[in-house]
Coordinates of C-alpha atoms in Angstrom, one line a residue:
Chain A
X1 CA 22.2 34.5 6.0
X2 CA 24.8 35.2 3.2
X3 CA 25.1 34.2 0.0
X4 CA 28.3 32.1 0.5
X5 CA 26.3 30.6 3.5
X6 CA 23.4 29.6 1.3
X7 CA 25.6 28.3 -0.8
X8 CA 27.5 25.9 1.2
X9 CA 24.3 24.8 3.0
X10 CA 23.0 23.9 -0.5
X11 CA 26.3 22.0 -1.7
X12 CA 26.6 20.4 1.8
X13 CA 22.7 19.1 1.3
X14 CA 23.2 18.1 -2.1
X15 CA 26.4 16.3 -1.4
X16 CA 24.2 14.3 1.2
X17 CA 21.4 13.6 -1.1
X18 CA 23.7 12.2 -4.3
X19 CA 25.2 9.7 -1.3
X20 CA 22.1 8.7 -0.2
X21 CA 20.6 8.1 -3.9
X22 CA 23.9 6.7 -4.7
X23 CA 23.5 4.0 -1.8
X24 CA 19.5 3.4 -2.6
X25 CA 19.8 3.3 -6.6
X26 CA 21.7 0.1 -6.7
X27 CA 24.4 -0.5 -9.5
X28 CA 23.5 -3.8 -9.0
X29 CA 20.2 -3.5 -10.3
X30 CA 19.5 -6.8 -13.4
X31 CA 20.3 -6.5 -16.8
X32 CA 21.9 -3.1 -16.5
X33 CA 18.8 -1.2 -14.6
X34 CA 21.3 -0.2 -11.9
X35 CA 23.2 1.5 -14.4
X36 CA 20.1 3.2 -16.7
X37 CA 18.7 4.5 -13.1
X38 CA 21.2 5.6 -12.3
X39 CA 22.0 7.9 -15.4
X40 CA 18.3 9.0 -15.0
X41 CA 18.6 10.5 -11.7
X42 CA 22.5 10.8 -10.1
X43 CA 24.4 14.0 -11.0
X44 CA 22.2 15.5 -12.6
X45 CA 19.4 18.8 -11.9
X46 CA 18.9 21.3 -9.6
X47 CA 17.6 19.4 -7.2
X48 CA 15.1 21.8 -5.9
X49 CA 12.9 19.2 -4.6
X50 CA 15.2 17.7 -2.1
X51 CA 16.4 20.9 -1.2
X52 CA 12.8 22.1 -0.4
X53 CA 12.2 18.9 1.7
X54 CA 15.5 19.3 3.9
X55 CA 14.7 23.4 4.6
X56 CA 11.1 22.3 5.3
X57 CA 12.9 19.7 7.6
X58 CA 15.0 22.8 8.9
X59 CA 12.0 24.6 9.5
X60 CA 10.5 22.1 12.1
X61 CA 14.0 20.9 13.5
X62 CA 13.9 17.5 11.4
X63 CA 17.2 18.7 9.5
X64 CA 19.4 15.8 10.5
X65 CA 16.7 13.0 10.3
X66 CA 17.5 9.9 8.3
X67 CA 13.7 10.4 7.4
X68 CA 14.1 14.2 5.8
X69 CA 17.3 12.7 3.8
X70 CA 14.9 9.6 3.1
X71 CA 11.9 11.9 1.5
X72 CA 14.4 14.3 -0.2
X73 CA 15.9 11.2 -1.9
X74 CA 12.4 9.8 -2.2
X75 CA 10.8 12.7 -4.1
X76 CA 13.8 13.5 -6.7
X77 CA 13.3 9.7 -7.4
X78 CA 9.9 10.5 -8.3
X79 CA 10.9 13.6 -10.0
X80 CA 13.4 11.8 -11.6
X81 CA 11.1 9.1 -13.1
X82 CA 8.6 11.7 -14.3
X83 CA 10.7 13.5 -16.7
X84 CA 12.6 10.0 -18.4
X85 CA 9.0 9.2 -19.5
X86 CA 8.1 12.5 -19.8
X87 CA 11.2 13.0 -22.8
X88 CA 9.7 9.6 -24.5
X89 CA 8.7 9.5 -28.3
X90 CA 5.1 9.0 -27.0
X91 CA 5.1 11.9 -25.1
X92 CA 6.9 15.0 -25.6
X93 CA 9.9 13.2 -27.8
X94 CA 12.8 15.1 -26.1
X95 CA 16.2 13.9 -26.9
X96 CA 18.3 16.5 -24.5
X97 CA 17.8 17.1 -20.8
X98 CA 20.4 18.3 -18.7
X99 CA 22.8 18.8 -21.3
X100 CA 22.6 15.1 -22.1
X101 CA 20.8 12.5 -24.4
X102 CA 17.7 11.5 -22.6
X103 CA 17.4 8.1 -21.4
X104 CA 15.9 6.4 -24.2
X105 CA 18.3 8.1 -27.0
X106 CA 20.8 6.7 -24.8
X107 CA 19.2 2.9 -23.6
X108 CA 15.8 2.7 -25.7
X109 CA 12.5 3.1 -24.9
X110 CA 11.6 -0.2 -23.6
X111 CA 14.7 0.5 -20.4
X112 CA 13.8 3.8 -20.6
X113 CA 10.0 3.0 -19.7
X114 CA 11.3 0.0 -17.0
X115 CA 14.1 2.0 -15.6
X116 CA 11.3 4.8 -14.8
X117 CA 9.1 2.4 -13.5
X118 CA 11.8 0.8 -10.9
X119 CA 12.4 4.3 -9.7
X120 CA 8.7 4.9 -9.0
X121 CA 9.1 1.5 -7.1
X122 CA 12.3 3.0 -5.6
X123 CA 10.9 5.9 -4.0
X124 CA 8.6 3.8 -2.0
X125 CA 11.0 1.4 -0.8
X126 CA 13.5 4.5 0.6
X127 CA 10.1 5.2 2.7
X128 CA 9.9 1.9 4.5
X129 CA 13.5 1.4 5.6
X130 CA 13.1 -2.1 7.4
X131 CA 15.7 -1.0 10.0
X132 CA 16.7 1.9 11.2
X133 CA 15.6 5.0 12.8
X134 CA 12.5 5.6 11.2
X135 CA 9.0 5.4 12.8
X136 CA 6.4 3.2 10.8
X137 CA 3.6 5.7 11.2
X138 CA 6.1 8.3 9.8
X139 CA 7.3 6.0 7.2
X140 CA 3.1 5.9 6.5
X141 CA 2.8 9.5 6.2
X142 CA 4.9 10.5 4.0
X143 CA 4.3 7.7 1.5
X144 CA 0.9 8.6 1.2
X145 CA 2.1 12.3 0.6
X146 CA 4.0 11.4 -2.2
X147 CA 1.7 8.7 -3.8
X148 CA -0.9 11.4 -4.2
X149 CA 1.5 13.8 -5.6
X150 CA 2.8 11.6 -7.9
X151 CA -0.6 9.9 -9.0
X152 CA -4.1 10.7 -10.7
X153 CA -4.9 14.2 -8.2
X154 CA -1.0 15.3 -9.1
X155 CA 1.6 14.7 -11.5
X156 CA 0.2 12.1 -13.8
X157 CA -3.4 14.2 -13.7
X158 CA -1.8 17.1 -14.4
X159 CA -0.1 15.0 -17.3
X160 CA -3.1 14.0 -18.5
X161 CA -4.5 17.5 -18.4
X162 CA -1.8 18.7 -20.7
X163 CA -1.7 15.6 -23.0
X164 CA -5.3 16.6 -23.8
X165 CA -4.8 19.9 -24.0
X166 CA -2.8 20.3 -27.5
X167 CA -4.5 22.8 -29.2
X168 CA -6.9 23.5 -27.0
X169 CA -7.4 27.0 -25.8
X170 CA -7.4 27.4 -21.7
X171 CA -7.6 29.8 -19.8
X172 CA -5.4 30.9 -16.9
X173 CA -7.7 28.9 -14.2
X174 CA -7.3 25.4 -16.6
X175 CA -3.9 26.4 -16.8
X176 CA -3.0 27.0 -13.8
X177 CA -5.0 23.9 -12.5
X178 CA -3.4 22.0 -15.0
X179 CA 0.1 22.8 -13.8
X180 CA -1.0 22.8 -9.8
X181 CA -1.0 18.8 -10.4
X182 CA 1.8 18.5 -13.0
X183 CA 4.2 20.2 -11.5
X184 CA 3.4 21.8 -8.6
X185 CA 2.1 19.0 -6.3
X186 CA 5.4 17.6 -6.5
X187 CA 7.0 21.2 -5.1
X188 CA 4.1 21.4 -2.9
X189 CA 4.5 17.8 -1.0
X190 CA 8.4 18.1 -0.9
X191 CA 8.1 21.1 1.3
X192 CA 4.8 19.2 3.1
X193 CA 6.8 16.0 3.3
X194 CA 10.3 18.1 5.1
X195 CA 7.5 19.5 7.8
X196 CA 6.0 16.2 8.4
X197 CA 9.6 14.8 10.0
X198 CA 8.9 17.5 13.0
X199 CA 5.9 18.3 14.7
X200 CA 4.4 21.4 13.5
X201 CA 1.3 23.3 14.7
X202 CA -1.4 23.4 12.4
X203 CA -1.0 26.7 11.7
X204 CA 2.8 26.2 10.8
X205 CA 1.7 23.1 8.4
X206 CA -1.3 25.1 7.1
X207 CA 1.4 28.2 6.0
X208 CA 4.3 25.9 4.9
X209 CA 1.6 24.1 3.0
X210 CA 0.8 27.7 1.4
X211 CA 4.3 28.3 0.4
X212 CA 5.1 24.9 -1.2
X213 CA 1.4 26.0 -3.3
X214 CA 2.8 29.1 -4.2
X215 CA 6.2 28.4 -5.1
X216 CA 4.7 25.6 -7.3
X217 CA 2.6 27.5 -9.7
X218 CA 5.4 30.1 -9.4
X219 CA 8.0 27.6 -10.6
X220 CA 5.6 26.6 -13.4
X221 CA 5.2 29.9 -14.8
X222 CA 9.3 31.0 -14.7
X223 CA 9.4 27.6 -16.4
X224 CA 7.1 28.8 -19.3
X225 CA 9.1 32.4 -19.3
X226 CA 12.2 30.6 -19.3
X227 CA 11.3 28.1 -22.1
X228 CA 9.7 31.5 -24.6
X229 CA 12.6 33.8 -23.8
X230 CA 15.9 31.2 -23.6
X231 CA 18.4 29.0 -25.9
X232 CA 18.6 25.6 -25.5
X233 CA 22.0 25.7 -24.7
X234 CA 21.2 27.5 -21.2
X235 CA 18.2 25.6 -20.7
X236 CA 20.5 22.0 -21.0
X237 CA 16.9 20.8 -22.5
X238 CA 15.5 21.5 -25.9
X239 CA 13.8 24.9 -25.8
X240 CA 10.3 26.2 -27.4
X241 CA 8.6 23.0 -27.3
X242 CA 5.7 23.8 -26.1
X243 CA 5.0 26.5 -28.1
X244 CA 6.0 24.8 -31.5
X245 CA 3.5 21.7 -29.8
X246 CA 0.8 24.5 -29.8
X247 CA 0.6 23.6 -26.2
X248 CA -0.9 26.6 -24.1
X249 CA 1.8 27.8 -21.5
X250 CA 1.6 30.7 -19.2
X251 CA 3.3 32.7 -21.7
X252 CA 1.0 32.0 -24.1
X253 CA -1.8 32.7 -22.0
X254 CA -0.9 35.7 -20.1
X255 CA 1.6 37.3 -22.2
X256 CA 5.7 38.0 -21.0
X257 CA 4.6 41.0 -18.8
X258 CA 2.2 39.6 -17.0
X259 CA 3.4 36.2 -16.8
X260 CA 6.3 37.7 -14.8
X261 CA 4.1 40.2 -12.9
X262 CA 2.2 36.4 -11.8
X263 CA 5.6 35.0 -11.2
X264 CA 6.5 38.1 -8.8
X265 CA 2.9 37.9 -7.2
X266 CA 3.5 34.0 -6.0
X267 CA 6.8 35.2 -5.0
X268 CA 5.7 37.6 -2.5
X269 CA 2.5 35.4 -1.4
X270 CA 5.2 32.6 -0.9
X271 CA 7.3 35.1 1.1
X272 CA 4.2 36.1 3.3
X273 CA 3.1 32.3 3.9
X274 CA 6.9 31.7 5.5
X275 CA 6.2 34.7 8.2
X276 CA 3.1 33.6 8.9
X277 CA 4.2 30.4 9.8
X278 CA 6.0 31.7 13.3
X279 CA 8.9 29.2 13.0
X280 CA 11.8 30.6 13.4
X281 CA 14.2 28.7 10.8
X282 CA 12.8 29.6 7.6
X283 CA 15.0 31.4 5.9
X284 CA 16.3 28.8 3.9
X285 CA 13.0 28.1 2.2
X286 CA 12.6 31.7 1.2
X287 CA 16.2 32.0 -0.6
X288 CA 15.0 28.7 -2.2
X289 CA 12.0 30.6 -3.4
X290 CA 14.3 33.7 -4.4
X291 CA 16.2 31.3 -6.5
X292 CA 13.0 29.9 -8.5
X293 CA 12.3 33.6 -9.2
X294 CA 16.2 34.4 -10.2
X295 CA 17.1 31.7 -12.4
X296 CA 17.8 31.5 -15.7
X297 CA 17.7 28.1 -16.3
Chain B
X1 CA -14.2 -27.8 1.3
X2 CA -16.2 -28.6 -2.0
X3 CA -15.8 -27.5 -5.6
X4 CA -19.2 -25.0 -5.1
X5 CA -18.1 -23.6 -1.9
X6 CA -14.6 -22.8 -3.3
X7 CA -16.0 -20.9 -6.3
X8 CA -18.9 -19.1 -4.2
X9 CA -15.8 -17.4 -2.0
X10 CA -13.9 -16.6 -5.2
X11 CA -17.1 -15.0 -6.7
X12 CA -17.5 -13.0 -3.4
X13 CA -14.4 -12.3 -3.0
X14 CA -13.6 -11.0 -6.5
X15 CA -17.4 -9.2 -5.9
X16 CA -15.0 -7.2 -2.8
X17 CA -12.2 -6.5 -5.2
X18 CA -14.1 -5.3 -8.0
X19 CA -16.0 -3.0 -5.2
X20 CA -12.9 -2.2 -3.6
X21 CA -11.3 -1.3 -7.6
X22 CA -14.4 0.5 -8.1
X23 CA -14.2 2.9 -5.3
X24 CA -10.5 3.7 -5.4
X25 CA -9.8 4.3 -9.3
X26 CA -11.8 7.1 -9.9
X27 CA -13.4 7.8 -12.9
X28 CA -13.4 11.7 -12.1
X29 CA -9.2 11.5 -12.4
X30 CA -8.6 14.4 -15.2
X31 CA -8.4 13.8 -18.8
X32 CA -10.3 11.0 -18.9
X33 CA -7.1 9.4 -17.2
X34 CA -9.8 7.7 -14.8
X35 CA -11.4 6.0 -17.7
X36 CA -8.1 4.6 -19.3
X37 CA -7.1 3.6 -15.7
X38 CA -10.6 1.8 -15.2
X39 CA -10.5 0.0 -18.8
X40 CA -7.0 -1.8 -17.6
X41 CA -8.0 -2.8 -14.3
X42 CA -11.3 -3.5 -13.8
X43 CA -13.5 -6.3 -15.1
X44 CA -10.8 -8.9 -16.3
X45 CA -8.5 -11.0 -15.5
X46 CA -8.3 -13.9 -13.3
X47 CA -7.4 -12.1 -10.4
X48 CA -5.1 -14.8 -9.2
X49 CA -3.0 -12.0 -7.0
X50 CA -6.3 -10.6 -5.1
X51 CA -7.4 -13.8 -4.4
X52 CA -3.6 -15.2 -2.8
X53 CA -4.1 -11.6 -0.9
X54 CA -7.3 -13.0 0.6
X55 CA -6.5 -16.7 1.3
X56 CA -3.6 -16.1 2.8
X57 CA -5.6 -13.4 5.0
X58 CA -7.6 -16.1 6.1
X59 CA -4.9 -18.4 7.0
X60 CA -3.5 -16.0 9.6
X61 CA -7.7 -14.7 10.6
X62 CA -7.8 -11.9 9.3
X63 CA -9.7 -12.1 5.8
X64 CA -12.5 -9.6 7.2
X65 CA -10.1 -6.6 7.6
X66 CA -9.9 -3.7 5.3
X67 CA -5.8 -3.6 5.9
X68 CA -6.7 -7.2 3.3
X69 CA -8.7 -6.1 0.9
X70 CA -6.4 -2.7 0.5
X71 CA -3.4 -5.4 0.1
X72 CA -5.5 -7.0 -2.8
X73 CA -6.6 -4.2 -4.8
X74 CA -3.0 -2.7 -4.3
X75 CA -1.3 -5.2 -5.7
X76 CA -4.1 -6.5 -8.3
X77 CA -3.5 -2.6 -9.4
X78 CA 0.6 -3.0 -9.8
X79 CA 0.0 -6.3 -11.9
X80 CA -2.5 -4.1 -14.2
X81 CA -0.2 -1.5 -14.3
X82 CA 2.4 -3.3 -15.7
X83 CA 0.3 -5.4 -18.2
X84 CA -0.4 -2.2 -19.8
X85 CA 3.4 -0.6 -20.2
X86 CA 4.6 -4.8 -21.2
X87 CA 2.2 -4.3 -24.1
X88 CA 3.3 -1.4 -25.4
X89 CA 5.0 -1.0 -28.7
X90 CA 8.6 -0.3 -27.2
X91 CA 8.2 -3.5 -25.1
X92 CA 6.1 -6.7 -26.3
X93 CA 3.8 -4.7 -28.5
X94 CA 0.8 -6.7 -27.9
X95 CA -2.4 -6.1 -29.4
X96 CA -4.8 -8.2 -27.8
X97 CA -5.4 -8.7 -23.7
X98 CA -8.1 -10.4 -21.9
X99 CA -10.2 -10.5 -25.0
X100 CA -9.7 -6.7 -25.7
X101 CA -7.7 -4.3 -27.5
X102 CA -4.9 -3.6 -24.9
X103 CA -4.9 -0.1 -23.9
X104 CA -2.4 1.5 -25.9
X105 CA -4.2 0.7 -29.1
X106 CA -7.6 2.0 -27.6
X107 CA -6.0 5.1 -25.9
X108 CA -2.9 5.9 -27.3
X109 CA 0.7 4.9 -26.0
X110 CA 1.0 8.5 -24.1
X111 CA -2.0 7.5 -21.9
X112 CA -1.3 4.0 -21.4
X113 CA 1.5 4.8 -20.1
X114 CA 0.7 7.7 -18.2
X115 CA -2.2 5.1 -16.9
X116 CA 0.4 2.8 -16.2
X117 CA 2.5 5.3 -13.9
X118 CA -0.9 6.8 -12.1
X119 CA -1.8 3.0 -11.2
X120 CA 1.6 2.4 -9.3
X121 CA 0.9 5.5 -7.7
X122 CA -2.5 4.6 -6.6
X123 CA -1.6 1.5 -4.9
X124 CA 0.6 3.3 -2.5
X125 CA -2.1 5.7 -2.2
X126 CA -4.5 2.8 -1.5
X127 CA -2.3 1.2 1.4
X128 CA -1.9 4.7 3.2
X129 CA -5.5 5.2 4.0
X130 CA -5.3 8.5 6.3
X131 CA -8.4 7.9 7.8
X132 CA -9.7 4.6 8.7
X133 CA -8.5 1.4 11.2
X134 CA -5.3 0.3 9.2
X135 CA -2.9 0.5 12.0
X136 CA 0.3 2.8 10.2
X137 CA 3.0 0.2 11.2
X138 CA 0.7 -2.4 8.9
X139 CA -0.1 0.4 5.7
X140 CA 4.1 1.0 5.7
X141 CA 4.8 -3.0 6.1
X142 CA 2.5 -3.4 3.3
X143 CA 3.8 -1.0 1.5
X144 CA 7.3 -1.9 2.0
X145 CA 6.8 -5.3 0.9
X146 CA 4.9 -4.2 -2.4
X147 CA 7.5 -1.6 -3.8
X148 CA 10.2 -4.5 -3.4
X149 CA 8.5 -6.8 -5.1
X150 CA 7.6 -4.1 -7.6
X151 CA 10.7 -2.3 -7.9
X152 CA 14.5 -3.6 -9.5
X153 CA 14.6 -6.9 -6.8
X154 CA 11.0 -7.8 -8.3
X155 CA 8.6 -7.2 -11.4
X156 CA 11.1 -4.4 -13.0
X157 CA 14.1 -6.6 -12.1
X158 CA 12.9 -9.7 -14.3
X159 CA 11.5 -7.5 -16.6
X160 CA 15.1 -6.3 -17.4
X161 CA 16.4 -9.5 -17.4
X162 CA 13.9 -10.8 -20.1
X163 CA 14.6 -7.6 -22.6
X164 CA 18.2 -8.2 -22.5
X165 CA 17.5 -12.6 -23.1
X166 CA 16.1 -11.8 -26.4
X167 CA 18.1 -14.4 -28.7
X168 CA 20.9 -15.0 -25.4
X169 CA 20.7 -18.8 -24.6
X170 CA 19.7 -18.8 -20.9
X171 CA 20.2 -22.2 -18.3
X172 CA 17.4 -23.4 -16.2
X173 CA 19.0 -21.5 -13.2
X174 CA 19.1 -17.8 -15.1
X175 CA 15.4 -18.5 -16.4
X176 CA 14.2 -19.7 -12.9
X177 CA 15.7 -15.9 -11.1
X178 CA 14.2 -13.8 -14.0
X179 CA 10.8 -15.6 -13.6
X180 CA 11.4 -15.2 -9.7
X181 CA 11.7 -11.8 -9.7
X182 CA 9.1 -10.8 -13.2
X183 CA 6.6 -13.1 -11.7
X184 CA 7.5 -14.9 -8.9
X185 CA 8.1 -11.6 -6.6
X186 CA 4.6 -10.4 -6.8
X187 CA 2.5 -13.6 -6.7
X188 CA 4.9 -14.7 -3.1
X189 CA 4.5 -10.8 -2.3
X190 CA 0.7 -11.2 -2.4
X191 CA 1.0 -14.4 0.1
X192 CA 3.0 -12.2 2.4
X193 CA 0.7 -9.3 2.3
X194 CA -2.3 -11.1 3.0
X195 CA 0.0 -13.4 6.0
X196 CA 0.9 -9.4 7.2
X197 CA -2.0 -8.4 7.7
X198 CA -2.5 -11.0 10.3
X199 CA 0.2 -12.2 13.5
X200 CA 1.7 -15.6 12.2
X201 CA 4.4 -17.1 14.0
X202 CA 7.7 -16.9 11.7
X203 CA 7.4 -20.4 11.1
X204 CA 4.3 -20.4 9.6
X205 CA 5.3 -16.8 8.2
X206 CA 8.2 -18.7 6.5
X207 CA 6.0 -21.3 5.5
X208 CA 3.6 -19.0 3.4
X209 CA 6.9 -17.6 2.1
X210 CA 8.1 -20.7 0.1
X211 CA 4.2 -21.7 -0.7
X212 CA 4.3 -17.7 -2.5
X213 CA 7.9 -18.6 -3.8
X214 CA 6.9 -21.9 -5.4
X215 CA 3.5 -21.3 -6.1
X216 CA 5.1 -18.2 -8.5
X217 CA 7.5 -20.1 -10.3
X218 CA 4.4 -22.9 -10.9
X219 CA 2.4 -20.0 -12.3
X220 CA 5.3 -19.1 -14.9
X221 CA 5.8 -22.9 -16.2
X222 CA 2.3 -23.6 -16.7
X223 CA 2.4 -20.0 -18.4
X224 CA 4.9 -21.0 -20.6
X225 CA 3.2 -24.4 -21.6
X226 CA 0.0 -22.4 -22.6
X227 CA 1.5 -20.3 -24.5
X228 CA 3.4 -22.8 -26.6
X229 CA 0.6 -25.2 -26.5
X230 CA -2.6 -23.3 -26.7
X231 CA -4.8 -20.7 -29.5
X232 CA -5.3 -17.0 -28.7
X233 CA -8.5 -17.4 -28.8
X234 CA -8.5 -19.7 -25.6
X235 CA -5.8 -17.7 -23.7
X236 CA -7.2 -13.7 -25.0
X237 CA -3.9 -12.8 -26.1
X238 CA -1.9 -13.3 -28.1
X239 CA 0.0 -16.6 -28.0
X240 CA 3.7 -17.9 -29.2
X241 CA 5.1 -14.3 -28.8
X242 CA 7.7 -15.3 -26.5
X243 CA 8.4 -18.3 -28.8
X244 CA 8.4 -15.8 -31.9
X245 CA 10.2 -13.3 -30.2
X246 CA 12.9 -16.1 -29.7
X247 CA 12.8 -15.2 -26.0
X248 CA 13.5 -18.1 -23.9
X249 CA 11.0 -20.0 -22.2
X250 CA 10.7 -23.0 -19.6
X251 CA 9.5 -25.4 -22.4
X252 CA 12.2 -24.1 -24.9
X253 CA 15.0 -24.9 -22.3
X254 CA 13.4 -27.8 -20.7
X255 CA 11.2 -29.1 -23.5
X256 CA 7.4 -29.3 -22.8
X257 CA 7.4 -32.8 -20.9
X258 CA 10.3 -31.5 -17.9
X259 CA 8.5 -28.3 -18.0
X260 CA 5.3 -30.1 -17.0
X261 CA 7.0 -32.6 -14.6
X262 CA 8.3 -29.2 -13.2
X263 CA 5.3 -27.8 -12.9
X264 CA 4.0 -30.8 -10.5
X265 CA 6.6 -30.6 -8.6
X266 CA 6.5 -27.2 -7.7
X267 CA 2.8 -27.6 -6.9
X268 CA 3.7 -30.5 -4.4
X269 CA 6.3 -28.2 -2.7
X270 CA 3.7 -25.5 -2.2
X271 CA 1.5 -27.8 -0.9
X272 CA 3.8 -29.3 1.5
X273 CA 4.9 -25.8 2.9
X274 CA 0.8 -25.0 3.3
X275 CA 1.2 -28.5 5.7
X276 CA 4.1 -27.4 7.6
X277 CA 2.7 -23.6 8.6
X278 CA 0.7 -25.1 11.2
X279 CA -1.8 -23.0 10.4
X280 CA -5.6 -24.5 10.0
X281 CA -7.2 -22.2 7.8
X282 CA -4.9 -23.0 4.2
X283 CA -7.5 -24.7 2.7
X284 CA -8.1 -21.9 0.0
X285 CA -4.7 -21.2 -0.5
X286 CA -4.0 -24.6 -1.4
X287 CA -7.1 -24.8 -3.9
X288 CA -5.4 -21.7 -6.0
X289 CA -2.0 -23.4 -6.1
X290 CA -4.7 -26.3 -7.5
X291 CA -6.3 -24.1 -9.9
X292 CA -2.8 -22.8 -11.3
X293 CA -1.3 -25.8 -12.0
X294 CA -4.6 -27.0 -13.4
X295 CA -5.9 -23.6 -15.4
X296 CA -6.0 -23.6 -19.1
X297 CA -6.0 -20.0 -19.9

């Protein structure tokens, strides 16, 4: 595939998953929710997640189910939610992501909190469409992929983990545990999520599985290089927070070389879960895990 | 039915819940998040949401099924979840719930609300059992019902509604939707969870609808009048906030003697909806719609 075709694929994708949030995140919302949502989670990102979940889709011939554009929209809502209360005094007190004020610089704390809330809500409503083309044991499925994820065994564990974890000293197995919940269940059920709209063979689920792991931890430690080594300015986040929180990062941990020599190794154990998978339209996952290697912000 | 045999079902059926509560928070979630979870959901409350799960269960048969008692920890956990992000500083800033410190002031505000987020979380998680006899079309019904009542049409909806009525002079009408939807959505919601997991004809389905509908605004009335009328002591929180806070409540639009007459009539149309369902087991139902208009804390 070329780079151009890559490329067009991805704004083609994303250009499907802004309508669909646009449609599901209602302007209509009380009190102004609508709106604060919506600034939380439209035009805004990389949108790796969804992007995962529609070439896992790819991978297992789901591509153009309403259920892949469903998770996709699903799992950045999630995302989404995560990092408004995430950037909240109470927690890590960010007032700049994605080159703009964070929600509650822009709405206050107490929307902030709410709107984040309604788009946990959200996510699980875009699951169980009441019409349409969706099956219910599908619909099932995948929300009880994403609600363990999201909850106490992912992201808000791993949250927890790292919350208690100022000042502490781990080591690269509590850190990488740490970070397998916060922010790589998330990765990890996107691509799981995608596969589940087809029928894979075990052995296909069992490798796709493998690469959403490895690309996880993998994003987590480019993260950490990225947040040591970069301005804020590229970042469109405040940089060096963690370290100045005294908050152990892979970086910290490891050191720059071998943090990077960690980030190759996933890489290339991603790359190796995709060929084992025997399905033939993969592809597009592994340039998506080329581009968590590559970028710069 | 008698008094004694009313309150031996609610002790064993609370007994169920608090089993059910028990086995699905874990304490071994990271962090100690299990233990912050466990301290705002377990062991208080009235349980007024469980118990509607379960009544209404039995009205359509089906009281015995686990698909019920999922319903009523999952939504028992979404009205604990949000207890503990409404009393955070940024929001009510309560101090005092059920006779306890709320959790933000015994665990900090990052972990009462990262609590609050793994609890919504966990009652998805709790209506997709993957193993088990909950038939998947019923775990994404269930689920689809609870986000929306959740979500902006629901809890986070009215929740929005009442930040922005601070000091804004609201009618009866405005008061009655934000009530509906911070409320009212989840107390109807747990009716039509417990009816779900049963096969009610949509008549009587329709008729469990309006009893959940008036039964919730009855609930926010009478908790309107306790908080203007009653101590902190009695209530175990802290009352006259709303008052204080110059939000708007049913007894400072309607003044306390409409507010009560409203009160009794909503509990007569909830009663005469149990009457036209048709169906013969309401008896229960229509002893909680009894015990809300009657409670005094």
């Amino acid at each position: 595939m070329t780079h151009d075709a890559f490329e067009a694929w991805t704004r083609e994708t994303l250009g499907r998953v802004e309508q669909g949030l646009t449609t599901w995140v209602r302007l209509e919302a009380p009190a102004g929710l609508g709106e604060v949502m919506r600034y939380g989670v439209l035009d805004g990102g990389k949108r790796l997640r969804p992007l995962l979940v529609m070439a896992a889709a790819e991978a297992v011939g789901a591509a153009a189910s309403e259920a892949a554009l469903r998770a996709a929209c699903a799992v950045e809502l999630i995302h989404a939610y995560s990092l408004i209360h995430d950037d909240m005094p109470c927690m890590d007190n960010d007032v700049l992501r994605r080159g703009k004020p964070t929600v509650h610089v822009r709405y206050g704390q107490a929307m902030a909190m709410l709107a984040g809330d309604a788009m946990q809500a959200l996510a699980f409503e875009v699951l169980t469409p009441a019409e349409g083309e969706m099956p219910a044991a599908l619909q099932a499925r995948l929300v009880g992929l994403l609600a363990r994820a999201a909850g106490e065994e992912g992201m808000a564990g791993g949250q927890a983990i790292d919350l208690s974890s100022v000042g502490q000293p781990l080591d690269e197995v509590q850190l990488a545990d740490m970070h397998r919940r916060k922010t790589g269940a998330l990765l990890q059920t996107s691509v799981k999520m995608g596969a589940a709209c087809g029928a894979p063979s075990p052995a296909a689920w069992a490798a796709l599985s493998d690469f959403g792991a490895a690309l996880g931890v993998a994003f987590q430690v480019v993260d950490d290089i990225l947040d040591a080594t970069q301005a804020s300015a590229t970042l469109g986040k405040t940089a060096g927070k963690d370290a100045d929180a005294n908050k152990p990062t892979f970086v910290t941990v490891l050191g720059l070389e071998v943090a990077r020599t960690r980030a190759r190794d996933l890489h290339a154990r991603a790359h190796a879960a995709l060929a084992r998978s025997g399905l033939p339209q993969t592809e597009r996952l592994g340039l998506l895990a080329d581009r968590v290697l590559d970028r710069t912000s």
